[in-house]
Amino acid sequence: MAGRSQLSDNWRATAQISSPSPSNTERHDSRPHAPSSETLRGEDDPRTLQAIEEGRRLYVGNLPYMAKTRDVEELFVRNGYHIEHINMSIDPYSGRNPSYCFVELISKAQADHAMQELNGKDLLGRRVKLGPGVARPPKRKAMDQSSRRGSPARPVFQRWTRTDASDHFRGYSEQGRRLWVGGLPKMGEHGAVNAGVRELFAGFEIEAVSKVIIPATPALGDPKAWNHRYLFVDFANADEARQAAKATDGRHAWGVKIRVQLANSADSRKPRERDEWDEESLASLRS
């Protein structure tokens, strides 16, 4: 089965290659630092391509879903590494990462040593896995672009190049800007779902589309539950959301009659997982 890095829309990890350890001077600068805040880099950013070419970009996998950039940053800086950039995708609905991210260090020597020293280190209860982070092979990239011809190639909300994903989930339901789209059948990959949602809500200003959610009940495998999946769609304002719901509720899409209504549930508690971890850790220290 392919690893998560191989399943990413943007990246994959190659097998780790042993390399000699850099000298203490190369690795342990007296002033390890974190990256300055900036817009996340896309896969075609010249700086990213340069870091890949120079062997300075690392794949960091097996992350807890609740981990944030600051957690990865702390792991590297605490051990004396200089970070140039961290690229972590955060889901705008759950606040979770996809269990991996990419870190660019200031030199290949540091990257090679980090793969040896930090591989298997604990991060929020899980042992991280490090390897070289490289761009998709041209053949696979061309196939992806070809398969998406005729439909938007990029998701509505580009998680890999936006820094506001961890705050996006807040308040949309209460503001009346989030729609629940239910009665969905088994769906394809997220890119295809995005394209289908764009088509369904053509003419409306969409800000984000969630992944398809499969609830625990009815139980999986129940033949009556084949179309119990759902997703959320966020709009620029409440009026757009109301009009979109009125225009699409009861329509046929993806081969089924769908239901569309304003989302009335509270925000997911998943985005608070990281804060709750800190609160529980602090409480245990005080007890």
mmCIF file of N, CA and C in Angstrom, residues 174-245:
data_model
loop_
_atom_site.group_PDB
_atom_site.id
_atom_site.type_symbol
_atom_site.label_atom_id
_atom_site.label_comp_id
_atom_site.label_asym_id
_atom_site.label_seq_id
_atom_site.Cartn_x
_atom_site.Cartn_y
_atom_site.Cartn_z
ATOM 1 N N GLU A 174 -22.446 29.549 12.199
ATOM 2 C CA GLU A 174 -23.195 30.559 12.920
ATOM 3 C C GLU A 174 -23.537 31.752 12.034
ATOM 4 N N GLN A 175 -22.676 32.042 11.060
ATOM 5 C CA GLN A 175 -22.901 33.171 10.159
ATOM 6 C C GLN A 175 -23.835 32.817 9.004
ATOM 7 N N GLY A 176 -24.247 31.559 8.920
ATOM 8 C CA GLY A 176 -25.130 31.141 7.836
ATOM 9 C C GLY A 176 -24.438 31.036 6.498
ATOM 10 N N ARG A 177 -23.123 30.827 6.499
ATOM 11 C CA ARG A 177 -22.345 30.787 5.263
ATOM 12 C C ARG A 177 -21.924 29.372 4.877
ATOM 13 N N ARG A 178 -22.333 28.381 5.652
ATOM 14 C CA ARG A 178 -21.936 26.991 5.399
ATOM 15 C C ARG A 178 -23.154 26.136 5.067
ATOM 16 N N LEU A 179 -23.086 25.412 3.957
ATOM 17 C CA LEU A 179 -24.153 24.504 3.559
ATOM 18 C C LEU A 179 -23.740 23.061 3.807
ATOM 19 N N TRP A 180 -24.731 22.266 4.194
ATOM 20 C CA TRP A 180 -24.576 20.812 4.321
ATOM 21 C C TRP A 180 -25.153 20.186 3.055
ATOM 22 N N VAL A 181 -24.356 19.374 2.379
ATOM 23 C CA VAL A 181 -24.793 18.698 1.158
ATOM 24 C C VAL A 181 -24.786 17.206 1.447
ATOM 25 N N GLY A 182 -25.967 16.589 1.535
ATOM 26 C CA GLY A 182 -26.064 15.200 1.952
ATOM 27 C C GLY A 182 -26.724 14.285 0.943
ATOM 28 N N GLY A 183 -26.783 13.006 1.337
ATOM 29 C CA GLY A 183 -27.341 11.985 0.467
ATOM 30 C C GLY A 183 -26.388 11.585 -0.632
ATOM 31 N N LEU A 184 -25.088 11.744 -0.389
ATOM 32 C CA LEU A 184 -24.095 11.506 -1.427
ATOM 33 C C LEU A 184 -23.721 10.027 -1.537
ATOM 34 N N PRO A 185 -23.426 9.577 -2.744
ATOM 35 C CA PRO A 185 -22.961 8.203 -2.937
ATOM 36 C C PRO A 185 -21.456 8.139 -2.704
ATOM 37 N N LYS A 186 -20.857 7.014 -2.990
ATOM 38 C CA LYS A 186 -19.410 6.897 -2.898
ATOM 39 C C LYS A 186 -18.799 7.851 -3.913
ATOM 40 N N MET A 187 -17.829 8.667 -3.448
ATOM 41 C CA MET A 187 -17.264 9.712 -4.293
ATOM 42 C C MET A 187 -15.829 9.381 -4.694
ATOM 43 N N GLY A 188 -15.325 10.136 -5.673
ATOM 44 C CA GLY A 188 -13.955 9.967 -6.118
ATOM 45 C C GLY A 188 -12.988 10.752 -5.252
ATOM 46 N N GLU A 189 -11.793 11.006 -5.775
ATOM 47 C CA GLU A 189 -10.798 11.749 -5.007
ATOM 48 C C GLU A 189 -11.217 13.213 -4.877
ATOM 49 N N HIS A 190 -10.548 13.925 -3.956
ATOM 50 C CA HIS A 190 -11.007 15.258 -3.571
ATOM 51 C C HIS A 190 -10.997 16.239 -4.741
ATOM 52 N N GLY A 191 -10.050 16.093 -5.669
ATOM 53 C CA GLY A 191 -10.019 16.990 -6.822
ATOM 54 C C GLY A 191 -11.270 16.863 -7.661
ATOM 55 N N ALA A 192 -11.721 15.630 -7.856
ATOM 56 C CA ALA A 192 -12.940 15.403 -8.633
ATOM 57 C C ALA A 192 -14.163 15.921 -7.895
ATOM 58 N N VAL A 193 -14.181 15.761 -6.573
ATOM 59 C CA VAL A 193 -15.291 16.264 -5.768
ATOM 60 C C VAL A 193 -15.356 17.785 -5.870
ATOM 61 N N ASN A 194 -14.205 18.444 -5.785
ATOM 62 C CA ASN A 194 -14.150 19.900 -5.932
ATOM 63 C C ASN A 194 -14.738 20.343 -7.260
ATOM 64 N N ALA A 195 -14.341 19.655 -8.327
ATOM 65 C CA ALA A 195 -14.839 20.013 -9.649
ATOM 66 C C ALA A 195 -16.354 19.836 -9.720
ATOM 67 N N GLY A 196 -16.869 18.749 -9.121
ATOM 68 C CA GLY A 196 -18.304 18.515 -9.131
ATOM 69 C C GLY A 196 -19.066 19.560 -8.339
ATOM 70 N N VAL A 197 -18.497 19.982 -7.214
ATOM 71 C CA VAL A 197 -19.148 21.007 -6.394
ATOM 72 C C VAL A 197 -19.141 22.346 -7.125
ATOM 73 N N ARG A 198 -18.048 22.665 -7.784
ATOM 74 C CA ARG A 198 -17.999 23.896 -8.585
ATOM 75 C C ARG A 198 -19.126 23.908 -9.627
ATOM 76 N N GLU A 199 -19.298 22.767 -10.276
ATOM 77 C CA GLU A 199 -20.327 22.668 -11.307
ATOM 78 C C GLU A 199 -21.723 22.784 -10.701
ATOM 79 N N LEU A 200 -21.935 22.122 -9.564
ATOM 80 C CA LEU A 200 -23.236 22.160 -8.896
ATOM 81 C C LEU A 200 -23.612 23.588 -8.500
ATOM 82 N N PHE A 201 -22.643 24.317 -7.970
ATOM 83 C CA PHE A 201 -22.905 25.678 -7.492
ATOM 84 C C PHE A 201 -22.351 26.737 -8.451
ATOM 85 N N ALA A 202 -22.377 26.446 -9.727
ATOM 86 C CA ALA A 202 -21.896 27.403 -10.730
ATOM 87 C C ALA A 202 -22.668 28.722 -10.600
ATOM 88 N N GLY A 203 -21.932 29.820 -10.578
ATOM 89 C CA GLY A 203 -22.562 31.132 -10.449
ATOM 90 C C GLY A 203 -22.552 31.664 -9.036
ATOM 91 N N PHE A 204 -22.205 30.807 -8.071
ATOM 92 C CA PHE A 204 -22.115 31.237 -6.675
ATOM 93 C C PHE A 204 -20.648 31.301 -6.249
ATOM 94 N N GLU A 205 -20.362 32.176 -5.295
ATOM 95 C CA GLU A 205 -18.995 32.382 -4.840
ATOM 96 C C GLU A 205 -18.663 31.419 -3.700
ATOM 97 N N ILE A 206 -17.941 30.361 -4.033
ATOM 98 C CA ILE A 206 -17.564 29.339 -3.056
ATOM 99 C C ILE A 206 -16.197 29.656 -2.467
ATOM 100 N N GLU A 207 -16.051 29.477 -1.160
ATOM 101 C CA GLU A 207 -14.767 29.730 -0.514
ATOM 102 C C GLU A 207 -14.028 28.449 -0.131
ATOM 103 N N ALA A 208 -14.751 27.378 0.162
ATOM 104 C CA ALA A 208 -14.084 26.137 0.548
ATOM 105 C C ALA A 208 -15.043 24.963 0.425
ATOM 106 N N VAL A 209 -14.480 23.791 0.173
ATOM 107 C CA VAL A 209 -15.249 22.551 0.079
ATOM 108 C C VAL A 209 -14.583 21.522 0.979
ATOM 109 N N SER A 210 -15.349 20.903 1.853
ATOM 110 C CA SER A 210 -14.771 19.909 2.758
ATOM 111 C C SER A 210 -14.560 18.582 2.041
ATOM 112 N N LYS A 211 -13.842 17.701 2.667
ATOM 113 C CA LYS A 211 -13.741 16.333 2.172
ATOM 114 C C LYS A 211 -15.093 15.655 2.398
ATOM 115 N N VAL A 212 -15.348 14.595 1.667
ATOM 116 C CA VAL A 212 -16.580 13.839 1.867
ATOM 117 C C VAL A 212 -16.486 13.122 3.217
ATOM 118 N N ILE A 213 -17.546 13.238 4.004
ATOM 119 C CA ILE A 213 -17.564 12.668 5.352
ATOM 120 C C ILE A 213 -18.466 11.438 5.371
ATOM 121 N N ILE A 214 -17.952 10.365 5.942
ATOM 122 C CA ILE A 214 -18.723 9.124 6.074
ATOM 123 C C ILE A 214 -19.029 8.929 7.551
ATOM 124 N N PRO A 215 -20.246 9.158 7.996
ATOM 125 C CA PRO A 215 -20.576 9.028 9.421
ATOM 126 C C PRO A 215 -20.495 7.581 9.902
ATOM 127 N N ALA A 216 -20.315 7.414 11.190
ATOM 128 C CA ALA A 216 -20.202 6.074 11.771
ATOM 129 C C ALA A 216 -21.510 5.302 11.667
ATOM 130 N N THR A 217 -22.628 6.008 11.656
ATOM 131 C CA THR A 217 -23.931 5.344 11.525
ATOM 132 C C THR A 217 -24.698 5.960 10.362
ATOM 133 N N PRO A 218 -25.405 5.210 9.540
ATOM 134 C CA PRO A 218 -25.525 3.752 9.620
ATOM 135 C C PRO A 218 -24.162 3.060 9.470
ATOM 136 N N ALA A 219 -24.079 1.860 9.978
ATOM 137 C CA ALA A 219 -22.822 1.141 9.966
ATOM 138 C C ALA A 219 -22.332 0.924 8.543
ATOM 139 N N LEU A 220 -21.030 1.005 8.354
ATOM 140 C CA LEU A 220 -20.463 0.757 7.047
ATOM 141 C C LEU A 220 -20.775 -0.683 6.632
ATOM 142 N N GLY A 221 -21.099 -0.860 5.381
ATOM 143 C CA GLY A 221 -21.455 -2.189 4.915
ATOM 144 C C GLY A 221 -22.950 -2.394 4.846
ATOM 145 N N ASP A 222 -23.717 -1.514 5.484
ATOM 146 C CA ASP A 222 -25.173 -1.599 5.434
ATOM 147 C C ASP A 222 -25.630 -1.186 4.040
ATOM 148 N N PRO A 223 -26.276 -2.075 3.274
ATOM 149 C CA PRO A 223 -26.682 -1.730 1.905
ATOM 150 C C PRO A 223 -27.615 -0.541 1.830
ATOM 151 N N LYS A 224 -28.306 -0.224 2.928
ATOM 152 C CA LYS A 224 -29.208 0.915 2.943
ATOM 153 C C LYS A 224 -28.462 2.232 3.156
ATOM 154 N N ALA A 225 -27.168 2.110 3.437
ATOM 155 C CA ALA A 225 -26.400 3.310 3.790
ATOM 156 C C ALA A 225 -25.471 3.755 2.661
ATOM 157 N N TRP A 226 -25.739 3.315 1.443
ATOM 158 C CA TRP A 226 -24.824 3.609 0.353
ATOM 159 C C TRP A 226 -24.758 5.097 0.017
ATOM 160 N N ASN A 227 -25.800 5.869 0.356
ATOM 161 C CA ASN A 227 -25.781 7.293 0.026
ATOM 162 C C ASN A 227 -25.954 8.154 1.277
ATOM 163 N N HIS A 228 -25.292 7.770 2.351
ATOM 164 C CA HIS A 228 -25.422 8.551 3.585
ATOM 165 C C HIS A 228 -24.245 9.495 3.797
ATOM 166 N N ARG A 229 -23.374 9.628 2.802
ATOM 167 C CA ARG A 229 -22.223 10.518 2.928
ATOM 168 C C ARG A 229 -22.656 11.980 2.756
ATOM 169 N N TYR A 230 -21.804 12.883 3.244
ATOM 170 C CA TYR A 230 -22.118 14.306 3.100
ATOM 171 C C TYR A 230 -20.829 15.118 3.086
ATOM 172 N N LEU A 231 -20.960 16.392 2.756
ATOM 173 C CA LEU A 231 -19.835 17.319 2.796
ATOM 174 C C LEU A 231 -20.354 18.712 3.118
ATOM 175 N N PHE A 232 -19.437 19.643 3.355
ATOM 176 C CA PHE A 232 -19.802 21.025 3.640
ATOM 177 C C PHE A 232 -19.221 21.938 2.564
ATOM 178 N N VAL A 233 -19.942 23.006 2.281
ATOM 179 C CA VAL A 233 -19.477 24.006 1.322
ATOM 180 C C VAL A 233 -19.648 25.377 1.956
ATOM 181 N N ASP A 234 -18.603 26.190 1.930
ATOM 182 C CA ASP A 234 -18.647 27.532 2.501
ATOM 183 C C ASP A 234 -18.755 28.586 1.409
ATOM 184 N N PHE A 235 -19.523 29.634 1.699
ATOM 185 C CA PHE A 235 -19.789 30.692 0.720
ATOM 186 C C PHE A 235 -19.305 32.049 1.228
ATOM 187 N N ALA A 236 -19.219 32.989 0.290
ATOM 188 C CA ALA A 236 -18.694 34.315 0.612
ATOM 189 C C ALA A 236 -19.568 35.055 1.606
ATOM 190 N N ASN A 237 -20.880 34.814 1.581
ATOM 191 C CA ASN A 237 -21.770 35.472 2.530
ATOM 192 C C ASN A 237 -23.024 34.629 2.717
ATOM 193 N N ALA A 238 -23.829 34.984 3.697
ATOM 194 C CA ALA A 238 -25.019 34.202 4.041
ATOM 195 C C ALA A 238 -26.060 34.228 2.928
ATOM 196 N N ASP A 239 -26.190 35.356 2.230
ATOM 197 C CA ASP A 239 -27.177 35.447 1.160
ATOM 198 C C ASP A 239 -26.839 34.476 0.024
ATOM 199 N N GLU A 240 -25.555 34.389 -0.305
ATOM 200 C CA GLU A 240 -25.120 33.448 -1.339
ATOM 201 C C GLU A 240 -25.458 32.019 -0.918
ATOM 202 N N ALA A 241 -25.213 31.700 0.336
ATOM 203 C CA ALA A 241 -25.467 30.344 0.827
ATOM 204 C C ALA A 241 -26.957 30.009 0.755
ATOM 205 N N ARG A 242 -27.810 30.938 1.180
ATOM 206 C CA ARG A 242 -29.257 30.697 1.162
ATOM 207 C C ARG A 242 -29.760 30.486 -0.271
ATOM 208 N N GLN A 243 -29.316 31.330 -1.174
ATOM 209 C CA GLN A 243 -29.746 31.202 -2.561
ATOM 210 C C GLN A 243 -29.234 29.904 -3.188
ATOM 211 N N ALA A 244 -28.016 29.529 -2.851
ATOM 212 C CA ALA A 244 -27.441 28.298 -3.386
ATOM 213 C C ALA A 244 -28.214 27.087 -2.897
ATOM 214 N N ALA A 245 -28.607 27.100 -1.612
ATOM 215 C CA ALA A 245 -29.376 25.985 -1.059
ATOM 216 C C ALA A 245 -30.731 25.873 -1.753
#
